[in-house]
Amino acid sequence: SDGKTSPSFCSARSHRPCAGVKTEIVVNVGGVRQVFYSDNLNQYPETRLAELLNCLSGGYDSIFSLCDDYDPGKREFYFDRDPDAFKCIIDVYYFGEIHMKKGICPICFKNEMEFWKVDLKFLDDCCKTHLSEKKEELEEIARRVQLILDDLGVDASESRWKRCQKYIWKFLEKPESSYPARVIAVLSFLFILISSVVMCVGTIPDMQVLDAEGNRVEHPTLDSIETACIGWFTMEYVLRLISSPNKLHFALSFMNIVDVLAILPFYVSLTLTHLGAKLMELSNVQQAVQALRIMRVARIFKLARHSSGLQTLTYALKRSFKELGLLLMYLAVGIFVFSALGYTMEQSHPDTLFKSIPQSFWWAIITMTTVGYGDIYPKTTLGKLNAAISFLCGVIAIALPIHPIINNFVRYYNKQRVLETAAKHELELMELNSAEGKAASSKSELRDLASEGKEGPFYSSRLKVSHSDTFIHLLSEEKHYRTRLQSCK
């Protein structure tokens, strides 16, 4: 009467569908009732729903191996699974592909697909990308948790030198591990700042003194401060290199290369000052030393080791190479076009400042980037009009790729905060599960002692010790817990 084709069975006892009859099955997933027909399900015979068509002939053992419950009166299969994910998964029977709805945890959705025995190849490419990103996040969380556990754990089988290496590495690389490590990180940060300030102050003529040849050199006090800072940087780098678990990876790391570039010029300059005079002329030695001292600018990049904001900015720029390339391409095209037009339009003026197209490149750069030094400028009407257009085009060309770069920065920054919070949450869950395990073992021990019927001073003292020392009532038994699927959502 309702217009649906009711299932026909050759035998009510065997529940076996007749051949050639269009069969339907009723599935109840998390309170959501769905009706499926055999012609749809048989397209993918390896899936769980297709297996339900033939499980009735195998008896209740076969039925309950596939579902959580079964109502023989209604011939309805019950599953305690996520209904939202199920609504997305059944699209494969009608459209041949699956799209994951927004708001569903990708990892939980993958587990649901595995439960319903639907291959991941039916998942759309955009959803696969989202799933791979979530997998990378979980791997990063697992890596962070493992690092924290490695820091907390002590392997008794390790030698004293290995334990000392781990302690030094944690002391220098992980300021959050202890208060002394935090103090060392602050000191390292201050040494970087002091060294950078000394480098800048040393270039002020009033802060310089004359040497025996009458040349201006840095004040001896500033040299002493510089030497102390380099000594700290050298000791820090050597200790980190010695305690590093992977010395090759440590040496090739970008930030460690920056550390070497910040230290090396001091020792090379010192070597050239004392030994270079015997090998080359004094003027050449002084020029080489001056060039090496410029490399001290690299030490300002050491601040990135202690600043998560600078690290986030570096990562955002690395992820934005495409946008930066577009920006440079736009500017390059505009510079070439407007410099050529400016040179051509300014040739009619007798006092033109545009002597050649390559010289006009400089004017186009400072105009399109809205700097405008004023050392070169157009004097004709057409030249001024060309300058106005180049200015507007430069603003547009710079503004277009900026938004994706900002989005990359914000996305990565928020992602790092989420990963840190998730890693701490995982550790808290591990501690809670460990405490609950101890409490459960203590309860079972008390029940065993009570069942033995032992009485007397020995039993009462043991019971008191067990209850006061090991049994901690952490959570009430009446508290309702969220499932892992609900927590992910």
Coordinates of C-alpha atoms in Angstrom, one line a residue:
S1 CA 0.0 0.0 0.0
D2 CA 2.9 2.4 0.6
G3 CA 4.3 1.8 -2.9
K4 CA 7.5 -0.1 -1.7
T5 CA 8.4 -3.5 -2.9
S6 CA 8.3 -5.8 0.0
P7 CA 10.9 -8.5 0.2
S8 CA 9.9 -12.0 -1.1
F9 CA 11.5 -15.1 0.5
C10 CA 11.4 -18.6 -0.8
S11 CA 11.2 -20.0 2.7
A12 CA 10.2 -18.0 5.9
R13 CA 12.4 -20.3 7.9
S14 CA 15.6 -19.9 5.8
H15 CA 15.0 -16.2 5.0
R16 CA 16.5 -16.8 1.6
P17 CA 15.4 -14.4 -1.2
C18 CA 14.0 -15.9 -4.4
A19 CA 16.2 -15.7 -7.5
G20 CA 15.3 -12.8 -9.8
V21 CA 13.3 -11.0 -7.2
K22 CA 14.2 -7.4 -6.3
T23 CA 15.0 -7.6 -2.6
E24 CA 15.1 -4.8 -0.1
I25 CA 16.8 -4.6 3.3
V26 CA 16.1 -2.2 6.1
V27 CA 19.1 -0.7 7.9
N28 CA 18.9 1.4 11.1
V29 CA 22.2 3.3 11.7
G30 CA 22.2 5.4 14.9
G31 CA 18.4 5.8 14.8
V32 CA 18.3 6.7 11.1
R33 CA 16.4 4.2 9.1
Q34 CA 17.4 3.5 5.4
V35 CA 15.9 1.1 2.8
F36 CA 18.3 -0.4 0.2
Y37 CA 17.5 -2.6 -2.8
S38 CA 19.6 -5.5 -4.1
D39 CA 20.3 -4.0 -7.5
N40 CA 22.1 -1.1 -5.9
L41 CA 24.0 -3.1 -3.3
N42 CA 25.1 -5.8 -5.7
Q43 CA 27.2 -3.2 -7.7
Y44 CA 29.7 -3.5 -4.8
P45 CA 29.4 -7.0 -3.5
E46 CA 32.4 -6.7 -1.2
T47 CA 30.8 -4.0 1.0
R48 CA 29.1 -4.8 4.3
L49 CA 25.7 -3.8 3.1
A50 CA 25.9 -6.1 0.1
E51 CA 26.9 -9.0 2.5
L52 CA 23.7 -8.4 4.4
L53 CA 21.7 -9.7 1.4
N54 CA 23.1 -13.2 1.9
C55 CA 23.7 -13.3 5.6
L56 CA 20.1 -14.3 6.4
S57 CA 20.7 -17.8 5.0
G58 CA 23.6 -18.3 7.4
G59 CA 21.6 -18.0 10.6
Y60 CA 22.0 -15.6 13.5
D61 CA 25.8 -16.2 13.8
S62 CA 26.3 -14.9 10.3
I63 CA 23.9 -12.0 10.9
F64 CA 25.5 -10.8 14.2
S65 CA 28.9 -11.0 12.6
L66 CA 27.9 -8.2 10.4
C67 CA 25.6 -6.0 12.5
D68 CA 25.0 -5.1 16.2
D69 CA 21.4 -6.2 16.4
Y70 CA 18.7 -7.7 14.2
D71 CA 14.9 -7.6 14.5
P72 CA 13.5 -10.7 12.7
G73 CA 9.9 -9.4 12.9
K74 CA 10.8 -6.2 11.0
R75 CA 13.8 -7.8 9.2
E76 CA 15.7 -4.7 10.3
F77 CA 19.5 -4.6 10.9
Y78 CA 20.8 -2.2 13.6
F79 CA 24.2 -0.6 13.7
D80 CA 25.6 1.6 16.4
R81 CA 27.6 3.8 14.1
D82 CA 27.7 7.5 13.1
P83 CA 24.6 8.3 11.0
D84 CA 26.1 11.4 9.4
A85 CA 29.1 9.6 8.0
F86 CA 26.8 6.7 6.9
K87 CA 24.6 9.2 4.8
C88 CA 27.8 10.2 3.0
I89 CA 29.1 6.7 2.5
I90 CA 25.9 5.3 0.9
D91 CA 26.3 7.8 -2.0
V92 CA 28.7 5.3 -3.5
Y93 CA 25.8 3.0 -4.4
Y94 CA 24.0 5.8 -6.3
F95 CA 26.7 8.1 -7.6
G96 CA 29.8 5.9 -7.6
E97 CA 31.8 8.4 -5.4
I98 CA 31.8 9.7 -1.9
H99 CA 32.0 13.3 -0.6
M100 CA 32.7 13.9 3.1
K101 CA 30.4 16.5 4.7
K102 CA 31.9 19.5 6.4
G103 CA 32.2 19.0 10.2
I104 CA 33.0 15.3 10.1
C105 CA 36.4 14.2 11.4
P106 CA 38.4 12.8 8.4
I107 CA 40.0 10.1 10.5
C108 CA 36.7 9.0 11.9
F109 CA 35.2 9.1 8.4
K110 CA 38.0 6.8 7.2
N111 CA 37.3 4.4 10.0
E112 CA 33.6 4.4 9.1
M113 CA 34.5 3.6 5.5
E114 CA 36.6 0.7 6.6
F115 CA 33.8 -0.6 8.8
W116 CA 31.3 -0.5 5.9
K117 CA 34.1 -2.1 3.7
V118 CA 34.0 0.7 1.1
D119 CA 37.4 1.3 -0.6
L120 CA 39.0 4.7 -0.1
K121 CA 39.4 5.0 -3.9
F122 CA 35.7 6.1 -4.1
L123 CA 36.5 9.1 -1.9
D124 CA 36.7 12.3 -3.9
D125 CA 40.1 13.9 -4.5
C126 CA 39.3 17.0 -2.4
C127 CA 38.3 14.9 0.5
K128 CA 41.4 12.8 0.1
T129 CA 43.5 15.9 0.4
H130 CA 41.7 16.8 3.6
L131 CA 42.2 13.3 5.0
S132 CA 46.0 13.4 4.2
E133 CA 46.3 16.8 6.0
K134 CA 44.6 15.4 9.0
K135 CA 46.9 12.3 8.9
E136 CA 49.9 14.6 8.9
E137 CA 48.5 16.5 11.9
L138 CA 48.0 13.3 13.8
E139 CA 51.6 12.1 12.9
E140 CA 52.9 15.5 14.1
I141 CA 51.0 15.2 17.4
A142 CA 52.3 11.6 17.8
R143 CA 55.8 12.8 17.2
R144 CA 55.5 15.6 19.7
V145 CA 54.0 13.3 22.3
Q146 CA 56.8 10.8 21.7
L147 CA 59.4 13.5 22.1
I148 CA 57.9 14.5 25.5
L149 CA 57.7 10.9 26.6
D150 CA 61.3 10.4 25.6
D151 CA 62.3 13.4 27.7
L152 CA 60.4 12.2 30.7
G153 CA 61.5 8.6 30.5
V154 CA 64.9 7.3 31.6
D155 CA 66.4 4.2 30.1
A156 CA 68.3 2.3 32.7
S157 CA 70.2 0.3 30.1
E158 CA 71.8 3.5 28.6
S159 CA 75.3 4.4 29.6
R160 CA 76.1 7.4 31.8
W161 CA 77.4 9.3 28.8
K162 CA 74.2 8.8 26.8
R163 CA 72.1 10.0 29.7
C164 CA 74.4 13.0 30.0
Q165 CA 74.0 13.8 26.3
K166 CA 70.2 13.7 26.6
Y167 CA 70.3 16.0 29.6
I168 CA 72.5 18.5 27.9
W169 CA 70.4 18.4 24.7
K170 CA 67.2 18.9 26.6
F171 CA 68.8 21.6 28.7
L172 CA 69.9 23.7 25.6
E173 CA 67.2 22.8 23.1
K174 CA 64.0 22.7 25.2
P175 CA 63.5 25.7 27.4
E176 CA 60.1 24.4 28.6
S177 CA 61.7 21.3 30.2
S178 CA 62.9 23.1 33.3
Y179 CA 63.5 26.4 35.0
P180 CA 67.3 26.4 34.5
A181 CA 66.8 25.6 30.8
R182 CA 64.5 28.6 30.6
V183 CA 67.1 30.8 32.2
I184 CA 69.7 29.6 29.7
A185 CA 67.4 30.4 26.8
V186 CA 66.9 33.9 28.1
L187 CA 70.6 34.4 28.5
S188 CA 71.2 33.2 24.9
F189 CA 68.6 35.7 23.7
L190 CA 70.2 38.5 25.7
F191 CA 73.7 37.7 24.3
I192 CA 72.3 37.9 20.7
L193 CA 70.8 41.3 21.4
I194 CA 73.9 42.6 23.1
S195 CA 76.1 41.3 20.2
S196 CA 73.8 43.0 17.7
V197 CA 73.8 46.3 19.6
V198 CA 77.6 46.2 19.9
M199 CA 78.0 45.7 16.2
C200 CA 75.8 48.7 15.5
V201 CA 77.4 51.0 18.2
G202 CA 80.9 50.1 17.0
T203 CA 80.3 51.9 13.7
I204 CA 79.6 55.3 15.4
P205 CA 82.7 57.5 14.9
D206 CA 82.5 58.9 18.4
M207 CA 82.8 55.3 19.8
Q208 CA 85.9 54.5 17.8
V209 CA 89.6 55.0 18.6
L210 CA 92.7 55.4 16.5
D211 CA 95.2 52.6 16.2
A212 CA 99.0 53.0 15.7
E213 CA 98.6 53.6 12.0
G214 CA 95.9 56.3 12.5
N215 CA 93.0 54.2 11.3
R216 CA 89.7 54.2 13.2
V217 CA 89.0 50.9 15.0
E218 CA 86.4 49.7 17.4
H219 CA 86.7 50.7 21.1
P220 CA 88.6 48.0 23.1
T221 CA 85.6 47.7 25.5
L222 CA 83.3 46.8 22.6
D223 CA 85.9 44.3 21.4
S224 CA 85.9 42.7 24.8
I225 CA 82.1 42.4 24.8
E226 CA 82.2 41.0 21.3
T227 CA 84.7 38.4 22.4
A228 CA 82.5 37.4 25.4
C229 CA 79.5 37.0 23.2
I230 CA 81.4 34.9 20.6
G231 CA 82.7 32.7 23.4
W232 CA 79.1 32.1 24.6
F233 CA 77.9 31.3 21.0
T234 CA 80.9 29.0 20.5
M235 CA 80.3 27.1 23.8
E236 CA 76.6 26.8 23.1
Y237 CA 77.2 25.4 19.5
V238 CA 79.8 22.9 20.6
L239 CA 77.7 21.6 23.5
R240 CA 74.7 21.3 21.2
L241 CA 76.7 19.5 18.5
I242 CA 78.2 17.0 21.1
S243 CA 74.8 16.2 22.6
S244 CA 73.0 16.1 19.3
P245 CA 71.4 12.6 18.6
N246 CA 72.0 13.0 14.9
K247 CA 75.1 15.1 14.2
L248 CA 74.8 15.1 10.4
H249 CA 71.3 16.4 10.5
F250 CA 72.3 18.9 13.1
A251 CA 75.2 20.2 11.0
L252 CA 73.1 20.6 7.9
S253 CA 70.1 22.3 9.6
F254 CA 69.5 25.8 8.4
M255 CA 69.5 27.4 11.8
N256 CA 72.7 25.7 12.8
I257 CA 74.3 26.9 9.5
V258 CA 73.3 30.4 10.6
D259 CA 75.0 29.8 14.0
V260 CA 78.2 28.8 12.2
L261 CA 78.1 31.9 10.0
A262 CA 77.6 34.1 13.1
I263 CA 80.7 32.6 14.8
L264 CA 83.1 31.9 11.9
P265 CA 83.9 35.5 10.9
F266 CA 85.3 36.3 14.3
Y267 CA 87.8 33.4 14.2
V268 CA 88.7 34.0 10.5
S269 CA 89.3 37.7 11.2
L270 CA 91.4 36.8 14.2
T271 CA 93.5 34.4 12.1
L272 CA 94.0 36.9 9.3
T273 CA 94.9 39.7 11.7
H274 CA 97.7 37.6 13.3
L275 CA 98.9 35.4 10.5
G276 CA 97.6 37.1 7.3
A277 CA 100.1 40.0 7.4
K278 CA 102.9 37.5 6.7
L279 CA 101.1 36.1 3.6
M280 CA 99.6 39.2 2.0
E281 CA 99.7 43.0 2.2
L282 CA 98.3 44.7 5.2
S283 CA 95.7 46.7 3.2
N284 CA 94.4 43.4 1.7
V285 CA 94.2 41.9 5.2
Q286 CA 92.2 44.9 6.5
Q287 CA 89.8 44.7 3.5
A288 CA 89.2 41.0 4.1
V289 CA 88.7 41.5 7.8
Q290 CA 86.2 44.3 7.1
A291 CA 84.3 42.1 4.7
L292 CA 84.1 39.3 7.2
R293 CA 82.9 41.7 9.9
I294 CA 79.9 42.5 7.7
M295 CA 78.9 38.8 8.0
R296 CA 78.2 39.4 11.7
V297 CA 74.8 40.5 10.5
A298 CA 73.9 36.8 10.3
R299 CA 73.8 36.5 14.0
I300 CA 70.5 38.5 14.2
F301 CA 68.9 35.4 12.5
K302 CA 69.7 33.4 15.7
L303 CA 66.7 35.1 17.2
A304 CA 64.5 32.8 15.1
R305 CA 65.6 30.0 17.4
H306 CA 63.9 31.7 20.3
S307 CA 60.9 33.2 18.6
S308 CA 58.0 31.1 17.4
G309 CA 56.7 34.1 15.5
L310 CA 59.8 34.3 13.3
Q311 CA 59.7 30.6 12.7
T312 CA 56.0 30.9 11.7
L313 CA 56.9 33.7 9.3
T314 CA 59.7 31.7 7.7
Y315 CA 57.4 28.7 7.2
A316 CA 54.7 31.0 5.7
L317 CA 57.1 32.4 3.2
K318 CA 58.3 28.9 2.3
R319 CA 54.7 27.9 1.6
S320 CA 54.1 31.1 -0.4
F321 CA 56.8 30.7 -3.0
K322 CA 54.1 30.5 -5.7
E323 CA 52.5 33.8 -4.6
L324 CA 55.9 35.5 -4.2
G325 CA 56.8 34.3 -7.7
L326 CA 53.7 35.9 -9.1
L327 CA 54.5 39.1 -7.3
L328 CA 58.0 39.2 -8.8
M329 CA 56.6 38.4 -12.2
Y330 CA 54.0 41.2 -12.0
L331 CA 56.7 43.7 -10.9
A332 CA 59.2 42.5 -13.6
V333 CA 56.7 42.9 -16.4
G334 CA 55.6 46.3 -15.1
I335 CA 59.1 47.5 -14.6
F336 CA 60.1 46.6 -18.1
V337 CA 57.0 48.1 -19.8
F338 CA 56.9 51.4 -17.8
S339 CA 60.7 52.0 -17.9
A340 CA 60.6 51.6 -21.7
L341 CA 57.6 53.9 -22.0
G342 CA 59.2 56.5 -19.7
Y343 CA 62.5 56.5 -21.6
T344 CA 60.6 56.9 -24.9
M345 CA 58.3 59.7 -23.7
E346 CA 61.1 61.7 -22.0
Q347 CA 63.4 61.8 -25.0
S348 CA 61.7 65.0 -26.3
H349 CA 62.8 66.9 -23.2
P350 CA 66.2 68.6 -23.4
D351 CA 67.0 68.0 -19.7
T352 CA 65.8 64.5 -19.5
L353 CA 67.0 62.3 -16.7
F354 CA 66.2 59.1 -18.5
K355 CA 69.5 58.3 -20.3
S356 CA 68.7 54.7 -21.1
I357 CA 66.2 52.0 -20.6
P358 CA 68.4 50.0 -18.1
Q359 CA 68.8 53.3 -16.1
S360 CA 65.0 53.7 -16.2
F361 CA 64.6 50.4 -14.5
W362 CA 65.6 52.1 -11.2
W363 CA 62.9 54.7 -11.7
A364 CA 60.3 52.1 -12.4
I365 CA 61.2 50.1 -9.4
I366 CA 61.0 52.9 -6.9
T367 CA 57.8 54.2 -8.5
M368 CA 55.9 50.8 -8.6
T369 CA 56.9 50.1 -5.0
T370 CA 55.7 53.6 -4.0
V371 CA 59.2 54.6 -2.6
G372 CA 59.9 57.6 -4.9
Y373 CA 63.4 58.9 -3.9
G374 CA 63.1 61.8 -6.3
D375 CA 66.6 61.4 -7.8
I376 CA 65.0 60.6 -11.2
Y377 CA 61.6 61.8 -12.3
P378 CA 59.7 62.6 -15.5
K379 CA 59.4 66.2 -16.8
T380 CA 57.0 65.8 -19.8
T381 CA 53.2 65.5 -19.5
L382 CA 53.1 62.1 -21.1
G383 CA 56.0 61.0 -18.8
K384 CA 54.0 62.1 -15.7
L385 CA 50.9 60.3 -17.0
N386 CA 53.0 57.1 -17.5
A387 CA 54.4 57.6 -13.9
A388 CA 50.8 57.8 -12.5
I389 CA 49.7 54.7 -14.3
S390 CA 52.8 52.8 -13.2
F391 CA 52.2 53.8 -9.6
L392 CA 48.6 52.5 -9.6
C393 CA 49.7 49.3 -11.3
G394 CA 52.4 48.8 -8.8
V395 CA 50.0 49.1 -5.9
I396 CA 47.6 46.6 -7.5
A397 CA 50.4 44.1 -8.3
I398 CA 51.8 44.2 -4.8
A399 CA 48.4 44.0 -3.1
L400 CA 47.1 40.9 -5.1
P401 CA 49.4 38.2 -3.7
I402 CA 49.6 39.6 -0.2
H403 CA 46.3 38.0 1.0
P404 CA 47.3 34.4 0.3
I405 CA 50.6 35.0 2.1
I406 CA 48.8 36.3 5.2
N407 CA 46.4 33.4 5.1
N408 CA 49.3 30.9 5.1
F409 CA 50.8 32.7 8.1
V410 CA 47.6 32.7 10.1
R411 CA 46.8 29.1 9.1
Y412 CA 50.2 27.8 10.1
Y413 CA 50.2 29.8 13.4
N414 CA 46.8 28.5 14.4
K415 CA 47.8 25.0 13.4
Q416 CA 50.8 25.1 15.6
R417 CA 48.7 26.2 18.6
V418 CA 46.2 23.4 17.9
L419 CA 49.0 20.8 17.7
E420 CA 50.5 22.0 21.0
T421 CA 47.2 21.8 22.7
A422 CA 46.4 18.4 21.2
A423 CA 49.8 17.0 22.3
K424 CA 49.2 18.2 25.9
H425 CA 45.6 16.8 25.8
E426 CA 47.0 13.4 24.7
L427 CA 49.4 13.4 27.6
E428 CA 46.6 14.2 30.0
L429 CA 44.5 11.4 28.6
M430 CA 47.4 9.0 29.0
E431 CA 47.9 10.0 32.6
L432 CA 44.2 9.7 33.3
N433 CA 44.0 6.2 31.7
S434 CA 47.1 5.2 33.7
A435 CA 45.6 6.4 36.9
E436 CA 42.3 4.7 36.1
G437 CA 44.1 1.5 35.4
K438 CA 45.8 1.6 38.8
A439 CA 42.5 2.3 40.5
A440 CA 40.8 -0.6 38.7
S441 CA 43.7 -3.0 39.7
S442 CA 43.4 -1.8 43.3
K443 CA 39.6 -2.4 43.3
S444 CA 40.1 -5.9 41.9
E445 CA 42.7 -6.6 44.6
L446 CA 40.3 -5.5 47.3
R447 CA 37.5 -7.7 45.9
D448 CA 39.9 -10.7 45.8
L449 CA 40.8 -10.1 49.4
A450 CA 37.2 -9.7 50.5
S451 CA 36.2 -12.9 48.6
E452 CA 38.8 -14.9 50.5
G453 CA 37.0 -14.1 53.7
K454 CA 40.2 -13.3 55.6
E455 CA 39.9 -11.4 58.8
G456 CA 42.4 -10.2 61.4
P457 CA 45.0 -7.6 61.8
F458 CA 46.9 -8.6 58.7
Y459 CA 44.0 -8.2 56.4
S460 CA 42.7 -5.0 57.9
S461 CA 46.2 -3.3 57.6
R462 CA 46.6 -4.5 54.0
L463 CA 43.2 -3.3 53.2
K464 CA 43.9 0.1 54.7
V465 CA 47.2 0.5 52.9
S466 CA 45.6 -0.5 49.6
H467 CA 42.8 1.9 49.9
S468 CA 44.8 4.9 51.1
D469 CA 47.8 4.4 48.8
T470 CA 46.6 3.1 45.5
F471 CA 42.9 3.6 45.3
I472 CA 41.9 7.1 44.2
H473 CA 38.3 7.7 43.2
L474 CA 39.0 10.0 40.2
L475 CA 35.7 10.1 38.5
S476 CA 32.2 9.2 39.6
E477 CA 30.8 6.1 37.9
E478 CA 27.6 8.0 37.0
K479 CA 29.5 10.4 34.7
H480 CA 28.6 9.9 31.0
Y481 CA 31.6 9.7 28.7
R482 CA 31.7 11.0 25.1
T483 CA 32.7 8.5 22.5
R484 CA 35.9 9.0 20.5
L485 CA 33.8 9.8 17.4
Q486 CA 31.9 12.5 19.2
S487 CA 35.1 13.9 20.6
C488 CA 36.6 14.1 17.2
K489 CA 33.6 15.9 15.8

